[in-house]
Amino acid sequence: MGEMDDEMNDVSDRTCWGFETRAVHTGQEPDAASGAVVTPITLSTTFAQEGVGIHKGFEYSRSGNPTRAALEACLASLENAAFGFAFASGLAAEDNIIRLLQQGDRILLGNDAYGGTFRLISKVWSPLGFPWSAVDLTDIDALATKWPADTRMVWLETPTNPLLTCVDIEAIATLAHSHGALVVVDNTFATPYLQQPLTLGADIVVHSATKYLGGHSDVVGGFVALNDPTLADRIRFTQNAAGAIPAPFDCYLVLRGVKTLAVRMDRHCSNARAIVDLLVGHPAVDRVLYPQLPDHPGHAAASRQMRDFGGMVSFTCRGGEAAALEVVKHTTIFTLAESLGAVESLIEHPGLMTHASAAGSPLQVPASLVRLSVGIESSADLVADLAQALDRV
Ligand code: P1T
């Protein structure tokens, strides 16, 4: 008693709960009507009103749904955010964020980002009068001297897809805020378990919940987290007005995935380390891209702002594109497929698959590049599988 009691958490104060506890419980109290421990999937599209406008917080399922509300409360808490909004996909979430801008407002996009984000900004929004530029977000000094005056939003991924570049969120936020621009961080690769961008000064966090948050390759979803009440009102408005909301079953699947996010991420990270050890010494491999490696350009930023270095690993092949295509064809446990962040390991060729839409642009990726989403299988099996594929080239 005594000394130990002083150090114990006050569990009645939910705001003091640790990350893992919030992942399992926040927004997911046992159902008041039945006692169900698992958040029910509420399929009802409409909700009874006692009198006009007198109801239990829900009217129509596009505007608000109890299963979605549980997911939004849980994920907002994990991102240390006051507000959270779930969407039908990561790109739907991104699209709603861009709607915060006015015609003529410039978006600065990192020159290494998911191909679909590039496509949304350059092919959907740019023709509507929203200028954009691709910039190196790791060179803060150069960015400060060449800052375009019409910039209203900086869009960054860290680590990036697919080169695992890491951007100093705090430094970008300071620079962008001095010019009155918002900072959006795509936290899909890191997840809130490894990195919390709002705490580092970002204004808005966006996720493809399809990836680590869902974690099992069985649901497409997106999420936006933020602290500013005025911006939150506007995101809430477009979530309802434009209607790109996730179905209740999809919300349930993400919520279930999030419960194990911390334990999965620990395993993704340790398995990624085993794969990196193999790659670093392999003669078929040219460059290994993983933020934990001291020679990785993002190592310093990642070490400062991340708890660990994540489950994504990329590398270039000495034999160029032909070798890369051979490697991705010959793994057994690593499945050749797009997407990432789930329990099973995936391998892909970004140049011809996930980033094909960036060909010929400043975001084009090397043809010799292979991207791995390292899953949670036995690390010895994963290493053996990749080694036999690399030994062929
Ligand atoms: O696929 P969707 O849920 O719409 O999320 C888009 C998205 C946004 N941000 C990042 C960093 C992403 O990686 C993605 C989707 N990426 C893939 C499908 C992929 O294989 O890279």
Tab-separated table of C-alpha atoms and ligand atoms in Angstrom:
chain	number	residue	atom	x	y	z
A	1	MET	CA	0.000	0.000	0.000
A	2	GLY	CA	1.046	3.631	0.287
A	3	GLU	CA	3.901	4.241	-2.130
A	4	MET	CA	2.614	1.838	-4.759
A	5	ASP	CA	-0.900	3.289	-4.593
A	6	ASP	CA	0.507	6.716	-5.347
A	7	GLU	CA	1.959	5.439	-8.620
A	8	MET	CA	-1.168	3.579	-9.740
A	9	ASN	CA	-3.313	5.024	-12.474
A	10	ASP	CA	-6.696	6.367	-11.494
A	11	VAL	CA	-8.679	4.073	-13.796
A	12	SER	CA	-11.934	5.895	-13.093
A	13	ASP	CA	-10.462	8.796	-15.083
A	14	ARG	CA	-10.778	7.550	-18.656
A	15	THR	CA	-8.637	10.377	-19.988
A	16	CYS	CA	-5.666	8.821	-18.140
A	17	TRP	CA	-6.028	5.398	-19.772
A	18	GLY	CA	-3.038	4.139	-21.706
A	19	PHE	CA	-3.114	3.658	-25.477
A	20	GLU	CA	-3.860	-0.086	-25.347
A	21	THR	CA	-6.719	0.385	-22.872
A	22	ARG	CA	-8.289	3.127	-24.978
A	23	ALA	CA	-7.952	0.963	-28.102
A	24	VAL	CA	-10.017	-1.772	-26.427
A	25	HIS	CA	-12.524	0.324	-24.471
A	26	THR	CA	-12.926	3.950	-25.561
A	27	GLY	CA	-16.287	4.518	-27.235
A	28	GLN	CA	-17.047	0.858	-26.581
A	29	GLU	CA	-18.755	0.751	-23.211
A	30	PRO	CA	-21.078	-2.268	-22.772
A	31	ASP	CA	-24.366	-1.625	-24.582
A	32	ALA	CA	-26.809	0.138	-22.244
A	33	ALA	CA	-29.847	-1.830	-23.473
A	34	SER	CA	-28.437	-5.385	-23.499
A	35	GLY	CA	-25.099	-5.350	-21.702
A	36	ALA	CA	-23.399	-6.604	-24.896
A	37	VAL	CA	-19.657	-6.219	-24.386
A	38	VAL	CA	-19.007	-5.866	-28.114
A	39	THR	CA	-20.310	-2.682	-29.730
A	40	PRO	CA	-23.468	-3.660	-31.661
A	41	ILE	CA	-23.619	-3.166	-35.435
A	42	THR	CA	-26.536	-0.769	-35.743
A	43	LEU	CA	-27.987	-1.235	-39.215
A	44	SER	CA	-31.010	0.999	-38.745
A	45	THR	CA	-30.950	3.877	-41.213
A	46	THR	CA	-33.273	6.005	-39.093
A	47	PHE	CA	-33.928	6.616	-35.388
A	48	ALA	CA	-37.223	7.225	-33.574
A	49	GLN	CA	-37.921	10.731	-32.270
A	50	GLU	CA	-40.181	11.387	-29.290
A	51	GLY	CA	-41.117	14.761	-30.724
A	52	VAL	CA	-39.614	16.711	-33.582
A	53	GLY	CA	-35.886	17.051	-32.814
A	54	ILE	CA	-36.162	15.111	-29.520
A	55	HIS	CA	-34.047	11.965	-29.858
A	56	LYS	CA	-31.141	9.990	-28.384
A	57	GLY	CA	-28.472	11.713	-30.488
A	58	PHE	CA	-29.140	9.987	-33.798
A	59	GLU	CA	-31.597	10.937	-36.562
A	60	TYR	CA	-30.468	9.457	-39.852
A	61	SER	CA	-27.545	7.106	-40.403
A	62	ARG	CA	-25.651	9.267	-42.916
A	63	SER	CA	-25.483	12.071	-40.339
A	64	GLY	CA	-24.637	9.798	-37.434
A	65	ASN	CA	-24.702	6.121	-36.529
A	66	PRO	CA	-23.958	4.492	-33.144
A	67	THR	CA	-21.376	2.018	-34.508
A	68	ARG	CA	-19.646	4.804	-36.415
A	69	ALA	CA	-19.774	7.036	-33.337
A	70	ALA	CA	-18.002	4.328	-31.317
A	71	LEU	CA	-15.258	4.071	-33.942
A	72	GLU	CA	-14.904	7.836	-34.171
A	73	ALA	CA	-14.578	8.195	-30.385
A	74	CYS	CA	-11.999	5.419	-30.167
A	75	LEU	CA	-9.789	6.587	-33.046
A	76	ALA	CA	-9.974	10.248	-32.015
A	77	SER	CA	-8.768	9.235	-28.564
A	78	LEU	CA	-5.856	7.225	-30.016
A	79	GLU	CA	-4.754	10.256	-32.069
A	80	ASN	CA	-5.091	12.538	-29.002
A	81	ALA	CA	-7.722	14.422	-30.981
A	82	ALA	CA	-10.827	16.236	-29.805
A	83	PHE	CA	-12.741	15.257	-32.964
A	84	GLY	CA	-12.748	12.272	-35.316
A	85	PHE	CA	-14.671	11.474	-38.491
A	86	ALA	CA	-14.892	8.139	-40.280
A	87	PHE	CA	-15.161	7.870	-44.065
A	88	ALA	CA	-15.805	5.210	-46.684
A	89	SER	CA	-12.136	5.085	-47.735
A	90	GLY	CA	-8.840	6.830	-47.130
A	91	LEU	CA	-9.326	8.806	-50.343
A	92	ALA	CA	-12.845	9.854	-49.311
A	93	ALA	CA	-11.323	11.175	-46.070
A	94	GLU	CA	-8.659	13.053	-48.051
A	95	ASP	CA	-11.273	14.471	-50.423
A	96	ASN	CA	-13.228	15.891	-47.479
A	97	ILE	CA	-10.112	17.571	-46.099
A	98	ILE	CA	-9.352	19.262	-49.435
A	99	ARG	CA	-12.908	20.669	-49.362
A	100	LEU	CA	-11.732	22.916	-46.508
A	101	LEU	CA	-9.864	24.980	-49.141
A	102	GLN	CA	-11.106	27.744	-51.425
A	103	GLN	CA	-10.425	27.968	-55.137
A	104	GLY	CA	-6.921	29.349	-55.692
A	105	ASP	CA	-5.507	27.903	-52.449
A	106	ARG	CA	-2.330	25.929	-53.121
A	107	ILE	CA	-1.562	22.472	-51.743
A	108	LEU	CA	2.094	21.565	-51.200
A	109	LEU	CA	2.417	17.805	-51.559
A	110	GLY	CA	5.555	15.933	-50.558
A	111	ASN	CA	7.338	14.588	-53.643
A	112	ASP	CA	6.959	11.075	-52.277
A	113	ALA	CA	3.391	10.060	-51.488
A	114	TYR	CA	0.724	7.475	-52.235
A	115	GLY	CA	-0.112	7.514	-55.964
A	116	GLY	CA	-3.833	7.861	-55.251
A	117	THR	CA	-3.267	11.011	-53.186
A	118	PHE	CA	-1.247	12.476	-56.052
A	119	ARG	CA	-4.060	11.528	-58.469
A	120	LEU	CA	-6.757	13.091	-56.271
A	121	ILE	CA	-4.867	16.376	-55.936
A	122	SER	CA	-3.471	16.626	-59.482
A	123	LYS	CA	-6.307	15.092	-61.522
A	124	VAL	CA	-9.466	15.853	-59.536
A	125	TRP	CA	-8.875	19.064	-57.576
A	126	SER	CA	-6.238	20.834	-59.686
A	127	PRO	CA	-8.520	21.121	-62.774
A	128	LEU	CA	-11.151	22.710	-60.501
A	129	GLY	CA	-8.793	25.593	-59.697
A	130	PHE	CA	-6.773	24.284	-56.755
A	131	PRO	CA	-3.066	24.706	-57.610
A	132	TRP	CA	-0.534	22.269	-56.213
A	133	SER	CA	3.225	21.719	-56.174
A	134	ALA	CA	5.343	18.677	-55.382
A	135	VAL	CA	8.120	19.628	-52.954
A	136	ASP	CA	10.904	18.023	-50.945
A	137	LEU	CA	9.539	18.312	-47.420
A	138	THR	CA	12.789	17.053	-45.894
A	139	ASP	CA	14.695	20.193	-46.991
A	140	ILE	CA	13.165	22.761	-44.651
A	141	ASP	CA	15.631	25.554	-45.549
A	142	ALA	CA	14.985	25.251	-49.287
A	143	LEU	CA	11.252	25.100	-48.642
A	144	ALA	CA	11.398	28.231	-46.472
A	145	THR	CA	13.167	30.228	-49.207
A	146	LYS	CA	10.909	29.002	-52.057
A	147	TRP	CA	7.611	29.020	-50.159
A	148	PRO	CA	4.754	29.757	-52.602
A	149	ALA	CA	2.722	32.658	-51.202
A	150	ASP	CA	-0.650	31.097	-52.106
A	151	THR	CA	-0.006	27.905	-50.062
A	152	ARG	CA	-2.858	27.083	-47.688
A	153	MET	CA	-2.222	23.390	-47.029
A	154	VAL	CA	0.873	21.213	-46.664
A	155	TRP	CA	0.154	17.540	-47.221
A	156	LEU	CA	2.705	15.144	-45.867
A	157	GLU	CA	3.122	11.463	-45.304
A	158	THR	CA	5.704	10.238	-42.830
A	159	PRO	CA	6.963	7.611	-43.349
A	160	THR	CA	6.070	8.005	-47.014
A	161	ASN	CA	4.578	5.466	-49.363
A	162	PRO	CA	6.664	3.838	-50.838
A	163	LEU	CA	10.141	5.255	-50.089
A	164	LEU	CA	9.716	5.458	-46.286
A	165	THR	CA	11.042	9.022	-46.250
A	166	CYS	CA	10.465	10.656	-42.857
A	167	VAL	CA	9.502	14.291	-42.553
A	168	ASP	CA	10.031	16.404	-39.420
A	169	ILE	CA	6.406	17.156	-38.512
A	170	GLU	CA	7.270	19.798	-35.901
A	171	ALA	CA	9.569	21.730	-38.275
A	172	ILE	CA	7.017	21.667	-41.118
A	173	ALA	CA	4.229	22.751	-38.755
A	174	THR	CA	6.287	25.723	-37.521
A	175	LEU	CA	7.099	26.813	-41.078
A	176	ALA	CA	3.593	26.275	-42.457
A	177	HIS	CA	1.914	28.039	-39.528
A	178	SER	CA	4.200	31.063	-39.934
A	179	HIS	CA	2.675	31.362	-43.444
A	180	GLY	CA	-0.909	30.669	-42.355
A	181	ALA	CA	-1.088	27.193	-43.934
A	182	LEU	CA	-2.647	24.047	-42.473
A	183	VAL	CA	-0.590	20.882	-42.032
A	184	VAL	CA	-2.198	17.563	-42.911
A	185	VAL	CA	-0.326	14.389	-41.941
A	186	ASP	CA	-1.224	11.060	-43.501
A	187	ASN	CA	-0.440	8.772	-40.541
A	188	THR	CA	-1.376	5.546	-42.327
A	189	PHE	CA	2.103	3.972	-42.275
A	190	ALA	CA	2.952	4.875	-38.671
A	191	THR	CA	-0.486	4.551	-37.030
A	192	PRO	CA	-1.258	6.449	-33.812
A	193	TYR	CA	0.559	3.731	-31.862
A	194	LEU	CA	3.903	4.743	-33.358
A	195	GLN	CA	3.354	8.466	-33.991
A	196	GLN	CA	0.856	11.140	-32.977
A	197	PRO	CA	1.120	14.072	-35.406
A	198	LEU	CA	-1.371	16.390	-33.641
A	199	THR	CA	0.845	16.317	-30.563
A	200	LEU	CA	3.741	17.384	-32.820
A	201	GLY	CA	1.856	20.417	-34.155
A	202	ALA	CA	-0.033	19.062	-37.185
A	203	ASP	CA	-3.566	20.402	-37.720
A	204	ILE	CA	-5.213	17.376	-39.279
A	205	VAL	CA	-4.422	13.652	-39.326
A	206	VAL	CA	-5.755	11.419	-42.070
A	207	HIS	CA	-5.743	7.631	-42.342
A	208	SER	CA	-6.463	4.923	-44.757
A	209	ALA	CA	-8.178	2.729	-42.147
A	210	THR	CA	-7.981	0.004	-44.799
A	211	LYS	CA	-4.419	-0.587	-43.618
A	212	TYR	CA	-3.098	-1.089	-40.065
A	213	LEU	CA	-6.205	0.226	-38.285
A	214	GLY	CA	-8.429	-2.436	-39.867
A	215	GLY	CA	-5.413	-4.704	-39.995
A	216	HIS	CA	-6.934	-7.780	-41.664
A	217	SER	CA	-7.379	-6.866	-45.360
A	218	ASP	CA	-11.153	-7.114	-45.069
A	219	VAL	CA	-12.420	-3.524	-44.899
A	220	VAL	CA	-11.892	-0.263	-46.790
A	221	GLY	CA	-12.141	2.870	-44.651
A	222	GLY	CA	-10.775	6.321	-43.896
A	223	PHE	CA	-10.450	8.570	-40.882
A	224	VAL	CA	-9.831	12.245	-40.092
A	225	ALA	CA	-8.707	13.467	-36.646
A	226	LEU	CA	-8.297	17.092	-35.560
A	227	ASN	CA	-8.545	19.485	-32.611
A	228	ASP	CA	-9.820	22.762	-34.069
A	229	PRO	CA	-13.607	23.052	-33.442
A	230	THR	CA	-14.229	25.312	-36.473
A	231	LEU	CA	-12.468	22.949	-38.866
A	232	ALA	CA	-14.232	20.012	-37.187
A	233	ASP	CA	-17.620	21.640	-37.817
A	234	ARG	CA	-16.748	21.949	-41.492
A	235	ILE	CA	-15.558	18.333	-41.789
A	236	ARG	CA	-18.718	17.190	-39.965
A	237	PHE	CA	-20.765	19.223	-42.427
A	238	THR	CA	-19.124	17.747	-45.557
A	239	GLN	CA	-19.133	14.225	-44.098
A	240	ASN	CA	-22.929	14.519	-43.987
A	241	ALA	CA	-23.481	16.802	-46.992
A	242	ALA	CA	-21.262	14.887	-49.434
A	243	GLY	CA	-22.101	11.572	-47.743
A	244	ALA	CA	-18.921	9.470	-48.176
A	245	ILE	CA	-19.620	7.591	-44.937
A	246	PRO	CA	-18.634	4.005	-44.023
A	247	ALA	CA	-21.271	1.315	-43.486
A	248	PRO	CA	-21.894	0.202	-39.880
A	249	PHE	CA	-20.417	-3.238	-40.544
A	250	ASP	CA	-17.241	-1.624	-41.882
A	251	CYS	CA	-17.043	0.553	-38.759
A	252	TYR	CA	-17.351	-2.577	-36.633
A	253	LEU	CA	-14.522	-4.274	-38.533
A	254	VAL	CA	-12.173	-1.301	-38.071
A	255	LEU	CA	-13.142	-1.063	-34.395
A	256	ARG	CA	-12.344	-4.752	-33.936
A	257	GLY	CA	-9.037	-4.329	-35.731
A	258	VAL	CA	-8.027	-1.359	-33.606
A	259	LYS	CA	-8.346	-3.382	-30.387
A	260	THR	CA	-5.171	-5.304	-31.344
A	261	LEU	CA	-3.344	-2.425	-33.052
A	262	ALA	CA	-0.609	-2.112	-30.426
A	263	VAL	CA	0.281	-5.806	-30.275
A	264	ARG	CA	0.149	-6.125	-34.048
A	265	MET	CA	2.381	-3.082	-34.557
A	266	ASP	CA	4.999	-4.428	-32.136
A	267	ARG	CA	5.129	-7.650	-34.153
A	268	HIS	CA	5.115	-5.834	-37.530
A	269	CYS	CA	8.115	-3.805	-36.348
A	270	SER	CA	10.139	-6.763	-35.058
A	271	ASN	CA	9.416	-8.840	-38.173
A	272	ALA	CA	10.404	-5.870	-40.360
A	273	ARG	CA	13.755	-5.742	-38.530
A	274	ALA	CA	14.399	-9.420	-39.351
A	275	ILE	CA	13.638	-8.732	-43.023
A	276	VAL	CA	15.884	-5.656	-43.049
A	277	ASP	CA	18.763	-7.762	-41.641
A	278	LEU	CA	18.361	-10.153	-44.575
A	279	LEU	CA	18.139	-7.400	-47.182
A	280	VAL	CA	21.097	-5.382	-45.947
A	281	GLY	CA	23.527	-8.228	-46.585
A	282	HIS	CA	22.010	-9.621	-49.788
A	283	PRO	CA	23.957	-9.257	-53.062
A	284	ALA	CA	20.789	-8.837	-55.183
A	285	VAL	CA	19.763	-5.783	-53.157
A	286	ASP	CA	20.987	-2.291	-53.936
A	287	ARG	CA	19.404	0.085	-51.359
A	288	VAL	CA	17.334	-0.863	-48.338
A	289	LEU	CA	14.807	1.786	-47.303
A	290	TYR	CA	13.856	1.502	-43.629
A	291	PRO	CA	13.907	4.448	-41.206
A	292	GLN	CA	15.735	2.526	-38.490
A	293	LEU	CA	18.864	2.241	-40.667
A	294	PRO	CA	21.291	4.985	-39.589
A	295	ASP	CA	22.053	5.875	-43.231
A	296	HIS	CA	18.360	6.313	-44.066
A	297	PRO	CA	17.703	10.017	-44.743
A	298	GLY	CA	14.708	10.008	-42.404
A	299	HIS	CA	16.456	8.271	-39.521
A	300	ALA	CA	16.880	11.352	-37.330
A	301	ALA	CA	13.285	12.580	-37.763
A	302	ALA	CA	11.873	9.078	-37.286
A	303	SER	CA	13.922	8.519	-34.121
A	304	ARG	CA	12.584	11.769	-32.667
A	305	GLN	CA	8.917	11.394	-33.512
A	306	MET	CA	8.195	7.658	-33.722
A	307	ARG	CA	8.015	5.008	-30.997
A	308	ASP	CA	9.366	2.398	-33.439
A	309	PHE	CA	10.021	2.246	-37.169
A	310	GLY	CA	7.027	0.384	-38.583
A	311	GLY	CA	6.266	-2.668	-40.645
A	312	MET	CA	6.909	-1.322	-44.153
A	313	VAL	CA	10.222	-2.005	-45.896
A	314	SER	CA	11.238	-1.059	-49.435
A	315	PHE	CA	14.357	-1.910	-51.431
A	316	THR	CA	15.814	-1.473	-54.873
A	317	CYS	CA	17.261	-4.381	-56.843
A	318	ARG	CA	20.727	-4.286	-58.428
A	319	GLY	CA	19.239	-6.034	-61.483
A	320	GLY	CA	16.756	-3.180	-62.125
A	321	GLU	CA	13.099	-3.627	-63.034
A	322	ALA	CA	13.554	-7.147	-64.433
A	323	ALA	CA	15.019	-8.361	-61.136
A	324	ALA	CA	12.318	-6.601	-59.116
A	325	LEU	CA	9.602	-8.292	-61.189
A	326	GLU	CA	11.273	-11.684	-60.692
A	327	VAL	CA	11.431	-11.238	-56.917
A	328	VAL	CA	7.773	-10.220	-56.531
A	329	LYS	CA	6.718	-13.222	-58.643
A	330	HIS	CA	8.540	-15.831	-56.600
A	331	THR	CA	7.566	-15.394	-52.964
A	332	THR	CA	5.141	-17.840	-51.369
A	333	ILE	CA	4.122	-16.320	-48.025
A	334	PHE	CA	4.499	-12.717	-49.196
A	335	THR	CA	1.485	-12.414	-51.519
A	336	LEU	CA	1.867	-10.275	-54.644
A	337	ALA	CA	-0.862	-7.686	-54.088
A	338	GLU	CA	-1.584	-3.994	-53.569
A	339	SER	CA	-2.428	-2.584	-50.120
A	340	LEU	CA	-0.546	-3.006	-46.849
A	341	GLY	CA	-0.788	-3.018	-43.093
A	342	ALA	CA	-2.551	-6.315	-42.468
A	343	VAL	CA	-1.598	-9.490	-40.626
A	344	GLU	CA	-0.482	-11.214	-43.828
A	345	SER	CA	2.717	-10.177	-45.609
A	346	LEU	CA	2.390	-8.555	-49.042
A	347	ILE	CA	4.915	-7.734	-51.752
A	348	GLU	CA	4.450	-5.410	-54.712
A	349	HIS	CA	6.119	-3.419	-57.481
A	350	PRO	CA	5.073	0.214	-56.811
A	351	GLY	CA	6.129	1.513	-60.250
A	352	LEU	CA	3.632	-0.722	-62.059
A	353	MET	CA	1.066	-1.147	-59.292
A	354	THR	CA	0.240	1.300	-56.463
A	355	HIS	CA	2.162	4.241	-57.943
A	356	ALA	CA	1.497	3.692	-61.647
A	357	SER	CA	-0.575	6.905	-61.716
A	358	ALA	CA	2.557	8.888	-60.713
A	359	ALA	CA	4.556	7.796	-63.812
A	360	GLY	CA	6.127	10.804	-65.517
A	361	SER	CA	5.411	13.085	-62.529
A	362	PRO	CA	7.764	14.354	-59.775
A	363	LEU	CA	6.379	11.493	-57.663
A	364	GLN	CA	7.513	8.747	-60.041
A	365	VAL	CA	9.195	5.861	-58.175
A	366	PRO	CA	12.269	3.831	-59.257
A	367	ALA	CA	11.528	0.886	-61.588
A	368	SER	CA	13.819	-1.352	-59.512
A	369	LEU	CA	11.785	-0.729	-56.341
A	370	VAL	CA	10.040	-3.491	-54.376
A	371	ARG	CA	7.747	-2.696	-51.426
A	372	LEU	CA	7.053	-5.099	-48.574
A	373	SER	CA	4.262	-4.947	-46.043
A	374	VAL	CA	5.723	-7.232	-43.405
A	375	GLY	CA	2.989	-9.161	-41.635
A	376	ILE	CA	2.845	-10.933	-38.284
A	377	GLU	CA	3.740	-14.461	-39.435
A	378	SER	CA	6.819	-16.316	-38.076
A	379	SER	CA	9.794	-14.128	-38.860
A	380	ALA	CA	11.939	-17.167	-39.801
A	381	ASP	CA	9.375	-18.167	-42.450
A	382	LEU	CA	9.239	-14.638	-43.858
A	383	VAL	CA	13.029	-14.368	-44.045
A	384	ALA	CA	13.326	-17.784	-45.732
A	385	ASP	CA	10.590	-16.916	-48.230
A	386	LEU	CA	12.154	-13.644	-49.291
A	387	ALA	CA	15.680	-15.104	-49.323
A	388	GLN	CA	14.743	-17.827	-51.815
A	389	ALA	CA	13.111	-15.244	-54.127
A	390	LEU	CA	16.161	-12.935	-53.936
A	391	ASP	CA	18.543	-15.821	-54.549
A	392	ARG	CA	17.025	-16.261	-58.023
A	393	VAL	CA	18.164	-12.874	-59.304
B	1	P1T	O1	-7.270	2.902	-50.309
B	1	P1T	P1	-7.840	3.948	-49.411
B	1	P1T	O2	-8.431	3.415	-48.144
B	1	P1T	O3	-8.741	4.909	-50.123
B	1	P1T	O4	-6.578	4.818	-48.879
B	1	P1T	C1	-5.770	5.583	-49.719
B	1	P1T	C2	-4.406	5.731	-49.114
B	1	P1T	C3	-4.101	6.893	-48.424
B	1	P1T	N1	-2.900	7.081	-47.845
B	1	P1T	C4	-1.938	6.149	-47.917
B	1	P1T	C5	-0.608	6.407	-47.284
B	1	P1T	C6	-2.170	4.944	-48.588
B	1	P1T	O5	-1.208	4.036	-48.635
B	1	P1T	C7	-3.440	4.723	-49.215
B	1	P1T	C8	-3.729	3.495	-49.975
B	1	P1T	N2	-2.599	2.750	-50.360
B	1	P1T	C9	-2.599	1.582	-51.051
B	1	P1T	C10	-3.715	0.975	-51.473
B	1	P1T	C11	-1.274	0.994	-51.315
B	1	P1T	O6	-1.174	-0.205	-51.648
B	1	P1T	O7	-0.289	1.736	-51.185
